[in-house]
Amino acid sequence: MTFAPVRRLSPHSQGVQPPLSCASFPDTGAICGLGGERPVFHVAYDGNFLELRWLLKSEENTVKLGILVNTDRHLEHIVGITQAASEKGHEVIIFSMDEGTHLVENQRFTDLSELDGVSMSLCRHSAEEHTIDVEEIPEGITRGSQFNNAMMSHEADRIIVL
Amino acid sequence: MRILHILNDGPREDARQIIAAHATQHEVEVVDMSADNISYAELVDKIEDHDQVICW
Amino acid sequence: MSRKIAVLVRERQDEALRMSIGLTLMDDVVDIYVLNRKLESTDSIVANLETINDLELKIYSDYADQNYAEHVSVDQIANSMTDYDHVLPY
């Protein structure tokens, strides 16, 4: 049996809660600790070494990507990046303001709100300034304010501006 | 530090100055979105992998 | 934990300043950099600057003749960018 390189880390220092239960796998000798339904560590013994590997949030390789849409010139890039990020399991937060609110009149843009892990909002003030009929905006898109932008900036790991 | 500069509308002077300054002290990569054949999957990986992303 | 956000003001000054004010709503640190241009004196920009002053947000610029901003060089702006979680050119 071969093992991946081991990192011996304190779960508490990394913000991982102690597991609530364990599941063993006799055919491989591995034990998986569960936090709720999510595995939080693996243990395996090869006859010589006991190996413990905590699964950290960072190891899940997901990021929260914020997209600030302040122009209506980059729809192709917004769609491409959002679809690619969603397919990789990343969370995407899209906030439109200024000229970017024009894109809510395009179904290719509004359809992004139906992708896994994608949430969308816009600045209602901007939309009204740009004579967008906010009542026609699909339900999945929040008619919000700059507070939604502040929340996106507060929560996102990376923000791109398009 | 690894910094990714994304040029939305091709090169701009204000971006060029900041990128040039960053390049003297940091690992810098530039993606020009006005180029053809953008791989969005690769771009998302780059956004994830870099410490900072700046879109011009 | 609060975030540090830099807004780089370019052509659309009014919206960049309005957004900067809004970004403070989650108690994050917001600094404003006006890149190589003078801030215009429209009513809305002046009103936003008053709010920015009330909120004690810092404004920097590499443009020398700027009433509202602390003068810094382009290299200083570039160096300071790495201190921020998000840099948002507008």
mmCIF file with all atom_site columns, N, CA, C and O in Angstrom, chain A residues 68 70-71 73 97-99 123 125-126 145-147 149-159 161, chain C residues 1-3 5 10 12 15-16 18-28 85-90:
data_model
loop_
_atom_site.group_PDB
_atom_site.id
_atom_site.type_symbol
_atom_site.label_atom_id
_atom_site.label_alt_id
_atom_site.label_comp_id
_atom_site.label_asym_id
_atom_site.label_entity_id
_atom_site.label_seq_id
_atom_site.pdbx_PDB_ins_code
_atom_site.Cartn_x
_atom_site.Cartn_y
_atom_site.Cartn_z
_atom_site.occupancy
_atom_site.B_iso_or_equiv
_atom_site.pdbx_formal_charge
_atom_site.auth_seq_id
_atom_site.auth_comp_id
_atom_site.auth_asym_id
_atom_site.auth_atom_id
_atom_site.pdbx_PDB_model_num
ATOM 1   N N  . LEU A 1 68  ? -17.047 41.631 -10.264 1.00 0.00 ? 68  LEU A N  1
ATOM 2   C CA . LEU A 1 68  ? -17.667 42.949 -10.293 1.00 0.00 ? 68  LEU A CA 1
ATOM 3   C C  . LEU A 1 68  ? -17.870 43.339 -11.751 1.00 0.00 ? 68  LEU A C  1
ATOM 4   O O  . LEU A 1 68  ? -16.896 43.535 -12.490 1.00 0.00 ? 68  LEU A O  1
ATOM 5   N N  . ASN A 1 70  ? -18.929 46.051 -14.136 1.00 0.00 ? 70  ASN A N  1
ATOM 6   C CA . ASN A 1 70  ? -19.248 47.479 -14.202 1.00 0.00 ? 70  ASN A CA 1
ATOM 7   C C  . ASN A 1 70  ? -19.238 48.022 -15.632 1.00 0.00 ? 70  ASN A C  1
ATOM 8   O O  . ASN A 1 70  ? -19.316 49.229 -15.844 1.00 0.00 ? 70  ASN A O  1
ATOM 9   N N  . THR A 1 71  ? -19.109 47.117 -16.605 1.00 0.00 ? 71  THR A N  1
ATOM 10  C CA . THR A 1 71  ? -19.301 47.502 -18.008 1.00 0.00 ? 71  THR A CA 1
ATOM 11  C C  . THR A 1 71  ? -20.162 46.427 -18.661 1.00 0.00 ? 71  THR A C  1
ATOM 12  O O  . THR A 1 71  ? -20.349 45.335 -18.105 1.00 0.00 ? 71  THR A O  1
ATOM 13  N N  . ARG A 1 73  ? -19.267 45.328 -21.714 1.00 0.00 ? 73  ARG A N  1
ATOM 14  C CA . ARG A 1 73  ? -18.421 44.999 -22.860 1.00 0.00 ? 73  ARG A CA 1
ATOM 15  C C  . ARG A 1 73  ? -17.823 43.592 -22.811 1.00 0.00 ? 73  ARG A C  1
ATOM 16  O O  . ARG A 1 73  ? -17.188 43.161 -23.760 1.00 0.00 ? 73  ARG A O  1
ATOM 17  N N  . MET A 1 97  ? -23.126 46.662 -11.550 1.00 0.00 ? 97  MET A N  1
ATOM 18  C CA . MET A 1 97  ? -23.444 48.064 -11.276 1.00 0.00 ? 97  MET A CA 1
ATOM 19  C C  . MET A 1 97  ? -23.068 48.900 -12.500 1.00 0.00 ? 97  MET A C  1
ATOM 20  O O  . MET A 1 97  ? -22.474 48.386 -13.446 1.00 0.00 ? 97  MET A O  1
ATOM 21  N N  . ASP A 1 98  ? -23.457 50.185 -12.452 1.00 0.00 ? 98  ASP A N  1
ATOM 22  C CA . ASP A 1 98  ? -23.059 51.110 -13.511 1.00 0.00 ? 98  ASP A CA 1
ATOM 23  C C  . ASP A 1 98  ? -23.491 50.543 -14.877 1.00 0.00 ? 98  ASP A C  1
ATOM 24  O O  . ASP A 1 98  ? -24.569 49.964 -14.995 1.00 0.00 ? 98  ASP A O  1
ATOM 25  N N  . GLU A 1 99  ? -22.643 50.662 -15.896 1.00 0.00 ? 99  GLU A N  1
ATOM 26  C CA . GLU A 1 99  ? -23.007 50.165 -17.229 1.00 0.00 ? 99  GLU A CA 1
ATOM 27  C C  . GLU A 1 99  ? -23.229 48.653 -17.248 1.00 0.00 ? 99  GLU A C  1
ATOM 28  O O  . GLU A 1 99  ? -23.893 48.122 -18.141 1.00 0.00 ? 99  GLU A O  1
ATOM 29  N N  . CYS A 1 123 ? -26.947 46.478 -8.489  1.00 0.00 ? 123 CYS A N  1
ATOM 30  C CA . CYS A 1 123 ? -27.252 47.729 -7.818  1.00 0.00 ? 123 CYS A CA 1
ATOM 31  C C  . CYS A 1 123 ? -28.509 48.313 -8.461  1.00 0.00 ? 123 CYS A C  1
ATOM 32  O O  . CYS A 1 123 ? -28.495 48.731 -9.626  1.00 0.00 ? 123 CYS A O  1
ATOM 33  N N  . HIS A 1 125 ? -30.012 51.056 -7.874  1.00 0.00 ? 125 HIS A N  1
ATOM 34  C CA . HIS A 1 125 ? -29.823 52.477 -8.192  1.00 0.00 ? 125 HIS A CA 1
ATOM 35  C C  . HIS A 1 125 ? -29.205 52.629 -9.583  1.00 0.00 ? 125 HIS A C  1
ATOM 36  O O  . HIS A 1 125 ? -29.665 53.418 -10.408 1.00 0.00 ? 125 HIS A O  1
ATOM 37  N N  . SER A 1 126 ? -28.140 51.828 -9.849  1.00 0.00 ? 126 SER A N  1
ATOM 38  C CA . SER A 1 126 ? -27.493 51.890 -11.172 1.00 0.00 ? 126 SER A CA 1
ATOM 39  C C  . SER A 1 126 ? -28.459 51.483 -12.265 1.00 0.00 ? 126 SER A C  1
ATOM 40  O O  . SER A 1 126 ? -28.521 52.120 -13.328 1.00 0.00 ? 126 SER A O  1
ATOM 41  N N  . SER A 1 145 ? -28.174 46.592 -3.644  1.00 0.00 ? 145 SER A N  1
ATOM 42  C CA . SER A 1 145 ? -27.539 47.897 -3.494  1.00 0.00 ? 145 SER A CA 1
ATOM 43  C C  . SER A 1 145 ? -26.034 47.687 -3.371  1.00 0.00 ? 145 SER A C  1
ATOM 44  O O  . SER A 1 145 ? -25.536 46.563 -3.528  1.00 0.00 ? 145 SER A O  1
ATOM 45  N N  . GLN A 1 146 ? -25.325 48.756 -3.054  1.00 0.00 ? 146 GLN A N  1
ATOM 46  C CA . GLN A 1 146 ? -23.887 48.627 -2.855  1.00 0.00 ? 146 GLN A CA 1
ATOM 47  C C  . GLN A 1 146 ? -23.549 47.735 -1.656  1.00 0.00 ? 146 GLN A C  1
ATOM 48  O O  . GLN A 1 146 ? -22.408 47.278 -1.511  1.00 0.00 ? 146 GLN A O  1
ATOM 49  N N  . PHE A 1 147 ? -24.525 47.492 -0.817  1.00 0.00 ? 147 PHE A N  1
ATOM 50  C CA . PHE A 1 147 ? -24.297 46.569 0.296   1.00 0.00 ? 147 PHE A CA 1
ATOM 51  C C  . PHE A 1 147 ? -23.983 45.170 -0.227  1.00 0.00 ? 147 PHE A C  1
ATOM 52  O O  . PHE A 1 147 ? -23.165 44.450 0.333   1.00 0.00 ? 147 PHE A O  1
ATOM 53  N N  . ASN A 1 149 ? -22.431 44.539 -2.962  1.00 0.00 ? 149 ASN A N  1
ATOM 54  C CA . ASN A 1 149 ? -21.036 44.610 -3.405  1.00 0.00 ? 149 ASN A CA 1
ATOM 55  C C  . ASN A 1 149 ? -20.089 44.496 -2.207  1.00 0.00 ? 149 ASN A C  1
ATOM 56  O O  . ASN A 1 149 ? -19.066 43.809 -2.261  1.00 0.00 ? 149 ASN A O  1
ATOM 57  N N  . ALA A 1 150 ? -20.453 45.179 -1.121  1.00 0.00 ? 150 ALA A N  1
ATOM 58  C CA . ALA A 1 150 ? -19.630 45.112 0.094   1.00 0.00 ? 150 ALA A CA 1
ATOM 59  C C  . ALA A 1 150 ? -19.571 43.680 0.631   1.00 0.00 ? 150 ALA A C  1
ATOM 60  O O  . ALA A 1 150 ? -18.508 43.205 1.055   1.00 0.00 ? 150 ALA A O  1
ATOM 61  N N  . MET A 1 151 ? -20.718 42.993 0.577   1.00 0.00 ? 151 MET A N  1
ATOM 62  C CA . MET A 1 151 ? -20.728 41.594 1.046   1.00 0.00 ? 151 MET A CA 1
ATOM 63  C C  . MET A 1 151 ? -19.861 40.724 0.148   1.00 0.00 ? 151 MET A C  1
ATOM 64  O O  . MET A 1 151 ? -19.132 39.856 0.628   1.00 0.00 ? 151 MET A O  1
ATOM 65  N N  . MET A 1 152 ? -19.936 40.955 -1.165  1.00 0.00 ? 152 MET A N  1
ATOM 66  C CA . MET A 1 152 ? -19.111 40.172 -2.082  1.00 0.00 ? 152 MET A CA 1
ATOM 67  C C  . MET A 1 152 ? -17.621 40.396 -1.783  1.00 0.00 ? 152 MET A C  1
ATOM 68  O O  . MET A 1 152 ? -16.850 39.435 -1.689  1.00 0.00 ? 152 MET A O  1
ATOM 69  N N  . SER A 1 153 ? -17.235 41.638 -1.614  1.00 0.00 ? 153 SER A N  1
ATOM 70  C CA . SER A 1 153 ? -15.825 41.939 -1.355  1.00 0.00 ? 153 SER A CA 1
ATOM 71  C C  . SER A 1 153 ? -15.369 41.367 -0.020  1.00 0.00 ? 153 SER A C  1
ATOM 72  O O  . SER A 1 153 ? -14.207 40.993 0.144   1.00 0.00 ? 153 SER A O  1
ATOM 73  N N  . HIS A 1 154 ? -16.292 41.313 0.925   1.00 0.00 ? 154 HIS A N  1
ATOM 74  C CA . HIS A 1 154 ? -15.955 40.793 2.252   1.00 0.00 ? 154 HIS A CA 1
ATOM 75  C C  . HIS A 1 154 ? -15.779 39.272 2.221   1.00 0.00 ? 154 HIS A C  1
ATOM 76  O O  . HIS A 1 154 ? -14.940 38.721 2.920   1.00 0.00 ? 154 HIS A O  1
ATOM 77  N N  . GLU A 1 155 ? -16.574 38.609 1.380   1.00 0.00 ? 155 GLU A N  1
ATOM 78  C CA . GLU A 1 155 ? -16.585 37.141 1.394   1.00 0.00 ? 155 GLU A CA 1
ATOM 79  C C  . GLU A 1 155 ? -15.646 36.517 0.363   1.00 0.00 ? 155 GLU A C  1
ATOM 80  O O  . GLU A 1 155 ? -15.151 35.406 0.573   1.00 0.00 ? 155 GLU A O  1
ATOM 81  N N  . ALA A 1 156 ? -15.413 37.193 -0.742  1.00 0.00 ? 156 ALA A N  1
ATOM 82  C CA . ALA A 1 156 ? -14.689 36.562 -1.854  1.00 0.00 ? 156 ALA A CA 1
ATOM 83  C C  . ALA A 1 156 ? -13.193 36.436 -1.561  1.00 0.00 ? 156 ALA A C  1
ATOM 84  O O  . ALA A 1 156 ? -12.593 37.282 -0.894  1.00 0.00 ? 156 ALA A O  1
ATOM 85  N N  . ASP A 1 157 ? -12.612 35.345 -2.072  1.00 0.00 ? 157 ASP A N  1
ATOM 86  C CA . ASP A 1 157 ? -11.159 35.166 -1.977  1.00 0.00 ? 157 ASP A CA 1
ATOM 87  C C  . ASP A 1 157 ? -10.446 35.969 -3.059  1.00 0.00 ? 157 ASP A C  1
ATOM 88  O O  . ASP A 1 157 ? -9.339  36.456 -2.860  1.00 0.00 ? 157 ASP A O  1
ATOM 89  N N  . ARG A 1 158 ? -11.050 36.051 -4.218  1.00 0.00 ? 158 ARG A N  1
ATOM 90  C CA . ARG A 1 158 ? -10.502 36.823 -5.345  1.00 0.00 ? 158 ARG A CA 1
ATOM 91  C C  . ARG A 1 158 ? -11.646 37.606 -5.975  1.00 0.00 ? 158 ARG A C  1
ATOM 92  O O  . ARG A 1 158 ? -12.773 37.127 -6.020  1.00 0.00 ? 158 ARG A O  1
ATOM 93  N N  . ILE A 1 159 ? -11.319 38.789 -6.467  1.00 0.00 ? 159 ILE A N  1
ATOM 94  C CA . ILE A 1 159 ? -12.322 39.562 -7.201  1.00 0.00 ? 159 ILE A CA 1
ATOM 95  C C  . ILE A 1 159 ? -11.738 39.979 -8.551  1.00 0.00 ? 159 ILE A C  1
ATOM 96  O O  . ILE A 1 159 ? -10.607 40.477 -8.617  1.00 0.00 ? 159 ILE A O  1
ATOM 97  N N  . VAL A 1 161 ? -12.708 42.288 -12.076 1.00 0.00 ? 161 VAL A N  1
ATOM 98  C CA . VAL A 1 161 ? -13.569 43.377 -12.523 1.00 0.00 ? 161 VAL A CA 1
ATOM 99  C C  . VAL A 1 161 ? -13.682 43.290 -14.038 1.00 0.00 ? 161 VAL A C  1
ATOM 100 O O  . VAL A 1 161 ? -12.679 43.258 -14.747 1.00 0.00 ? 161 VAL A O  1
ATOM 101 N N  . MET C 2 1   ? -13.187 38.755 10.111  1.00 0.00 ? 1   MET C N  1
ATOM 102 C CA . MET C 2 1   ? -11.970 39.535 9.929   1.00 0.00 ? 1   MET C CA 1
ATOM 103 C C  . MET C 2 1   ? -12.175 40.536 8.793   1.00 0.00 ? 1   MET C C  1
ATOM 104 O O  . MET C 2 1   ? -12.699 40.195 7.745   1.00 0.00 ? 1   MET C O  1
ATOM 105 N N  . SER C 2 2   ? -11.782 41.774 9.035   1.00 0.00 ? 2   SER C N  1
ATOM 106 C CA . SER C 2 2   ? -12.016 42.783 7.997   1.00 0.00 ? 2   SER C CA 1
ATOM 107 C C  . SER C 2 2   ? -11.040 42.617 6.845   1.00 0.00 ? 2   SER C C  1
ATOM 108 O O  . SER C 2 2   ? -9.927  42.115 7.007   1.00 0.00 ? 2   SER C O  1
ATOM 109 N N  . ARG C 2 3   ? -11.478 43.023 5.679   1.00 0.00 ? 3   ARG C N  1
ATOM 110 C CA . ARG C 2 3   ? -10.650 42.969 4.474   1.00 0.00 ? 3   ARG C CA 1
ATOM 111 C C  . ARG C 2 3   ? -10.064 44.353 4.212   1.00 0.00 ? 3   ARG C C  1
ATOM 112 O O  . ARG C 2 3   ? -10.598 45.366 4.661   1.00 0.00 ? 3   ARG C O  1
ATOM 113 N N  . ILE C 2 5   ? -9.273  46.792 1.087   1.00 0.00 ? 5   ILE C N  1
ATOM 114 C CA . ILE C 2 5   ? -9.667  46.956 -0.316  1.00 0.00 ? 5   ILE C CA 1
ATOM 115 C C  . ILE C 2 5   ? -9.106  48.279 -0.847  1.00 0.00 ? 5   ILE C C  1
ATOM 116 O O  . ILE C 2 5   ? -9.237  49.324 -0.194  1.00 0.00 ? 5   ILE C O  1
ATOM 117 N N  . ARG C 2 10  ? -10.208 55.774 -12.019 1.00 0.00 ? 10  ARG C N  1
ATOM 118 C CA . ARG C 2 10  ? -9.712  56.173 -13.343 1.00 0.00 ? 10  ARG C CA 1
ATOM 119 C C  . ARG C 2 10  ? -10.767 57.060 -14.021 1.00 0.00 ? 10  ARG C C  1
ATOM 120 O O  . ARG C 2 10  ? -11.084 58.120 -13.484 1.00 0.00 ? 10  ARG C O  1
ATOM 121 N N  . ARG C 2 12  ? -14.231 56.743 -14.649 1.00 0.00 ? 12  ARG C N  1
ATOM 122 C CA . ARG C 2 12  ? -15.590 56.946 -14.107 1.00 0.00 ? 12  ARG C CA 1
ATOM 123 C C  . ARG C 2 12  ? -15.505 57.277 -12.615 1.00 0.00 ? 12  ARG C C  1
ATOM 124 O O  . ARG C 2 12  ? -15.788 56.449 -11.738 1.00 0.00 ? 12  ARG C O  1
ATOM 125 N N  . GLU C 2 15  ? -18.747 57.037 -10.063 1.00 0.00 ? 15  GLU C N  1
ATOM 126 C CA . GLU C 2 15  ? -19.145 55.692 -9.662  1.00 0.00 ? 15  GLU C CA 1
ATOM 127 C C  . GLU C 2 15  ? -18.065 55.010 -8.817  1.00 0.00 ? 15  GLU C C  1
ATOM 128 O O  . GLU C 2 15  ? -18.374 54.241 -7.898  1.00 0.00 ? 15  GLU C O  1
ATOM 129 N N  . ALA C 2 16  ? -16.816 55.289 -9.134  1.00 0.00 ? 16  ALA C N  1
ATOM 130 C CA . ALA C 2 16  ? -15.722 54.701 -8.339  1.00 0.00 ? 16  ALA C CA 1
ATOM 131 C C  . ALA C 2 16  ? -15.787 55.181 -6.891  1.00 0.00 ? 16  ALA C C  1
ATOM 132 O O  . ALA C 2 16  ? -15.605 54.399 -5.948  1.00 0.00 ? 16  ALA C O  1
ATOM 133 N N  . ARG C 2 18  ? -18.526 56.439 -5.377  1.00 0.00 ? 18  ARG C N  1
ATOM 134 C CA . ARG C 2 18  ? -19.767 55.909 -4.771  1.00 0.00 ? 18  ARG C CA 1
ATOM 135 C C  . ARG C 2 18  ? -19.560 54.462 -4.317  1.00 0.00 ? 18  ARG C C  1
ATOM 136 O O  . ARG C 2 18  ? -19.968 54.068 -3.220  1.00 0.00 ? 18  ARG C O  1
ATOM 137 N N  . MET C 2 19  ? -18.888 53.682 -5.183  1.00 0.00 ? 19  MET C N  1
ATOM 138 C CA . MET C 2 19  ? -18.621 52.290 -4.809  1.00 0.00 ? 19  MET C CA 1
ATOM 139 C C  . MET C 2 19  ? -17.705 52.218 -3.579  1.00 0.00 ? 19  MET C C  1
ATOM 140 O O  . MET C 2 19  ? -17.910 51.386 -2.689  1.00 0.00 ? 19  MET C O  1
ATOM 141 N N  . SER C 2 20  ? -16.716 53.091 -3.526  1.00 0.00 ? 20  SER C N  1
ATOM 142 C CA . SER C 2 20  ? -15.784 53.086 -2.390  1.00 0.00 ? 20  SER C CA 1
ATOM 143 C C  . SER C 2 20  ? -16.530 53.293 -1.077  1.00 0.00 ? 20  SER C C  1
ATOM 144 O O  . SER C 2 20  ? -16.257 52.625 -0.074  1.00 0.00 ? 20  SER C O  1
ATOM 145 N N  . ILE C 2 21  ? -17.467 54.222 -1.099  1.00 0.00 ? 21  ILE C N  1
ATOM 146 C CA . ILE C 2 21  ? -18.277 54.478 0.105   1.00 0.00 ? 21  ILE C CA 1
ATOM 147 C C  . ILE C 2 21  ? -19.080 53.235 0.461   1.00 0.00 ? 21  ILE C C  1
ATOM 148 O O  . ILE C 2 21  ? -19.127 52.807 1.620   1.00 0.00 ? 21  ILE C O  1
ATOM 149 N N  . GLY C 2 22  ? -19.695 52.616 -0.545  1.00 0.00 ? 22  GLY C N  1
ATOM 150 C CA . GLY C 2 22  ? -20.500 51.417 -0.296  1.00 0.00 ? 22  GLY C CA 1
ATOM 151 C C  . GLY C 2 22  ? -19.691 50.256 0.251   1.00 0.00 ? 22  GLY C C  1
ATOM 152 O O  . GLY C 2 22  ? -20.186 49.474 1.074   1.00 0.00 ? 22  GLY C O  1
ATOM 153 N N  . LEU C 2 23  ? -18.443 50.157 -0.170  1.00 0.00 ? 23  LEU C N  1
ATOM 154 C CA . LEU C 2 23  ? -17.615 49.027 0.277   1.00 0.00 ? 23  LEU C CA 1
ATOM 155 C C  . LEU C 2 23  ? -17.299 49.071 1.768   1.00 0.00 ? 23  LEU C C  1
ATOM 156 O O  . LEU C 2 23  ? -16.841 48.083 2.342   1.00 0.00 ? 23  LEU C O  1
ATOM 157 N N  . THR C 2 24  ? -17.550 50.218 2.400   1.00 0.00 ? 24  THR C N  1
ATOM 158 C CA . THR C 2 24  ? -17.290 50.309 3.845   1.00 0.00 ? 24  THR C CA 1
ATOM 159 C C  . THR C 2 24  ? -18.402 49.656 4.672   1.00 0.00 ? 24  THR C C  1
ATOM 160 O O  . THR C 2 24  ? -18.263 49.513 5.887   1.00 0.00 ? 24  THR C O  1
ATOM 161 N N  . LEU C 2 25  ? -19.495 49.261 4.021   1.00 0.00 ? 25  LEU C N  1
ATOM 162 C CA . LEU C 2 25  ? -20.682 48.801 4.762   1.00 0.00 ? 25  LEU C CA 1
ATOM 163 C C  . LEU C 2 25  ? -20.472 47.497 5.518   1.00 0.00 ? 25  LEU C C  1
ATOM 164 O O  . LEU C 2 25  ? -21.276 47.142 6.369   1.00 0.00 ? 25  LEU C O  1
ATOM 165 N N  . MET C 2 26  ? -19.400 46.754 5.159   1.00 0.00 ? 26  MET C N  1
ATOM 166 C CA . MET C 2 26  ? -19.093 45.533 5.925   1.00 0.00 ? 26  MET C CA 1
ATOM 167 C C  . MET C 2 26  ? -17.911 45.767 6.872   1.00 0.00 ? 26  MET C C  1
ATOM 168 O O  . MET C 2 26  ? -17.261 44.818 7.314   1.00 0.00 ? 26  MET C O  1
ATOM 169 N N  . ASP C 2 27  ? -17.666 47.044 7.168   1.00 0.00 ? 27  ASP C N  1
ATOM 170 C CA . ASP C 2 27  ? -16.575 47.435 8.070   1.00 0.00 ? 27  ASP C CA 1
ATOM 171 C C  . ASP C 2 27  ? -15.203 47.011 7.562   1.00 0.00 ? 27  ASP C C  1
ATOM 172 O O  . ASP C 2 27  ? -14.288 46.741 8.361   1.00 0.00 ? 27  ASP C O  1
ATOM 173 N N  . ASP C 2 28  ? -15.063 46.894 6.254   1.00 0.00 ? 28  ASP C N  1
ATOM 174 C CA . ASP C 2 28  ? -13.753 46.623 5.683   1.00 0.00 ? 28  ASP C CA 1
ATOM 175 C C  . ASP C 2 28  ? -12.988 47.937 5.523   1.00 0.00 ? 28  ASP C C  1
ATOM 176 O O  . ASP C 2 28  ? -13.580 49.017 5.479   1.00 0.00 ? 28  ASP C O  1
ATOM 177 N N  . ASP C 2 85  ? -6.288  42.921 0.157   1.00 0.00 ? 85  ASP C N  1
ATOM 178 C CA . ASP C 2 85  ? -6.944  41.668 -0.246  1.00 0.00 ? 85  ASP C CA 1
ATOM 179 C C  . ASP C 2 85  ? -7.514  41.799 -1.648  1.00 0.00 ? 85  ASP C C  1
ATOM 180 O O  . ASP C 2 85  ? -7.476  40.846 -2.427  1.00 0.00 ? 85  ASP C O  1
ATOM 181 N N  . HIS C 2 86  ? -8.073  42.952 -1.937  1.00 0.00 ? 86  HIS C N  1
ATOM 182 C CA . HIS C 2 86  ? -8.652  43.175 -3.267  1.00 0.00 ? 86  HIS C CA 1
ATOM 183 C C  . HIS C 2 86  ? -8.215  44.542 -3.802  1.00 0.00 ? 86  HIS C C  1
ATOM 184 O O  . HIS C 2 86  ? -8.219  45.531 -3.062  1.00 0.00 ? 86  HIS C O  1
ATOM 185 N N  . VAL C 2 87  ? -7.851  44.561 -5.070  1.00 0.00 ? 87  VAL C N  1
ATOM 186 C CA . VAL C 2 87  ? -7.543  45.815 -5.757  1.00 0.00 ? 87  VAL C CA 1
ATOM 187 C C  . VAL C 2 87  ? -8.532  45.949 -6.900  1.00 0.00 ? 87  VAL C C  1
ATOM 188 O O  . VAL C 2 87  ? -8.606  45.087 -7.778  1.00 0.00 ? 87  VAL C O  1
ATOM 189 N N  . LEU C 2 88  ? -9.312  47.027 -6.885  1.00 0.00 ? 88  LEU C N  1
ATOM 190 C CA . LEU C 2 88  ? -10.415 47.172 -7.826  1.00 0.00 ? 88  LEU C CA 1
ATOM 191 C C  . LEU C 2 88  ? -10.239 48.420 -8.687  1.00 0.00 ? 88  LEU C C  1
ATOM 192 O O  . LEU C 2 88  ? -10.682 49.515 -8.309  1.00 0.00 ? 88  LEU C O  1
ATOM 193 N N  . PRO C 2 89  ? -9.602  48.287 -9.845  1.00 0.00 ? 89  PRO C N  1
ATOM 194 C CA . PRO C 2 89  ? -9.551  49.431 -10.767 1.00 0.00 ? 89  PRO C CA 1
ATOM 195 C C  . PRO C 2 89  ? -10.951 49.741 -11.292 1.00 0.00 ? 89  PRO C C  1
ATOM 196 O O  . PRO C 2 89  ? -11.706 48.826 -11.616 1.00 0.00 ? 89  PRO C O  1
ATOM 197 N N  . TYR C 2 90  ? -11.277 51.010 -11.381 1.00 0.00 ? 90  TYR C N  1
ATOM 198 C CA . TYR C 2 90  ? -12.608 51.379 -11.868 1.00 0.00 ? 90  TYR C CA 1
ATOM 199 C C  . TYR C 2 90  ? -12.447 52.447 -12.948 1.00 0.00 ? 90  TYR C C  1
ATOM 200 O O  . TYR C 2 90  ? -11.933 53.493 -12.709 1.00 0.00 ? 90  TYR C O  1
#
